[in-house]
Steps between C-alpha positions, in 0.01 A plus 500: 500500500304213646609257771351151477524181703364218280336214689723194512828680430785370717779734384535843350598348166188281499294801593639699205431217254146457633435876502611527137274210398207653693554840339508352149191289573311807627600700191385220273167464683423871525604619155476404134780367284772495766838409352836488675742692278811420702609357833816412684720527807629828634870567447559708812290321764308180564161498339342512159317730264255487214334732251147416392257650253124485551175682431274640769180696434594534134848643561828314440746512791848379577608402851857458620512312829800422720461243778769475769504260796561642845834366629333360814158337520237442236416848376542604138508862388337595168591822322312577180459764235192500278419740218290511186697323230560816298651682800696215656834564327493876559433459875729200549813709582313655794390154615859373469622787720236417758596133494870582545411706808305211657685340790394227739602528862472251782 
């Protein structure tokens, strides 16, 4: 989990949008062949998620990132799970359990 406060954000929602864009831009700049496989809003809370595929140091990876705005202020919280592409699906149930246990408090 990472907490970010993007420069120029005026609301939590803006912060989450900017944090997502910054994360995708960093992935694209620091890896090869980055492709977003899926993205969308979260059903159970405000925020969004994406799954991306990329190569780093000759290994293919998949990253699942969830970005949620803090209810007050301009902080966004980023939760992510990254694994080599061949292991992603087998470890995803563990990551899903971890994500379900994640709660934000004031």
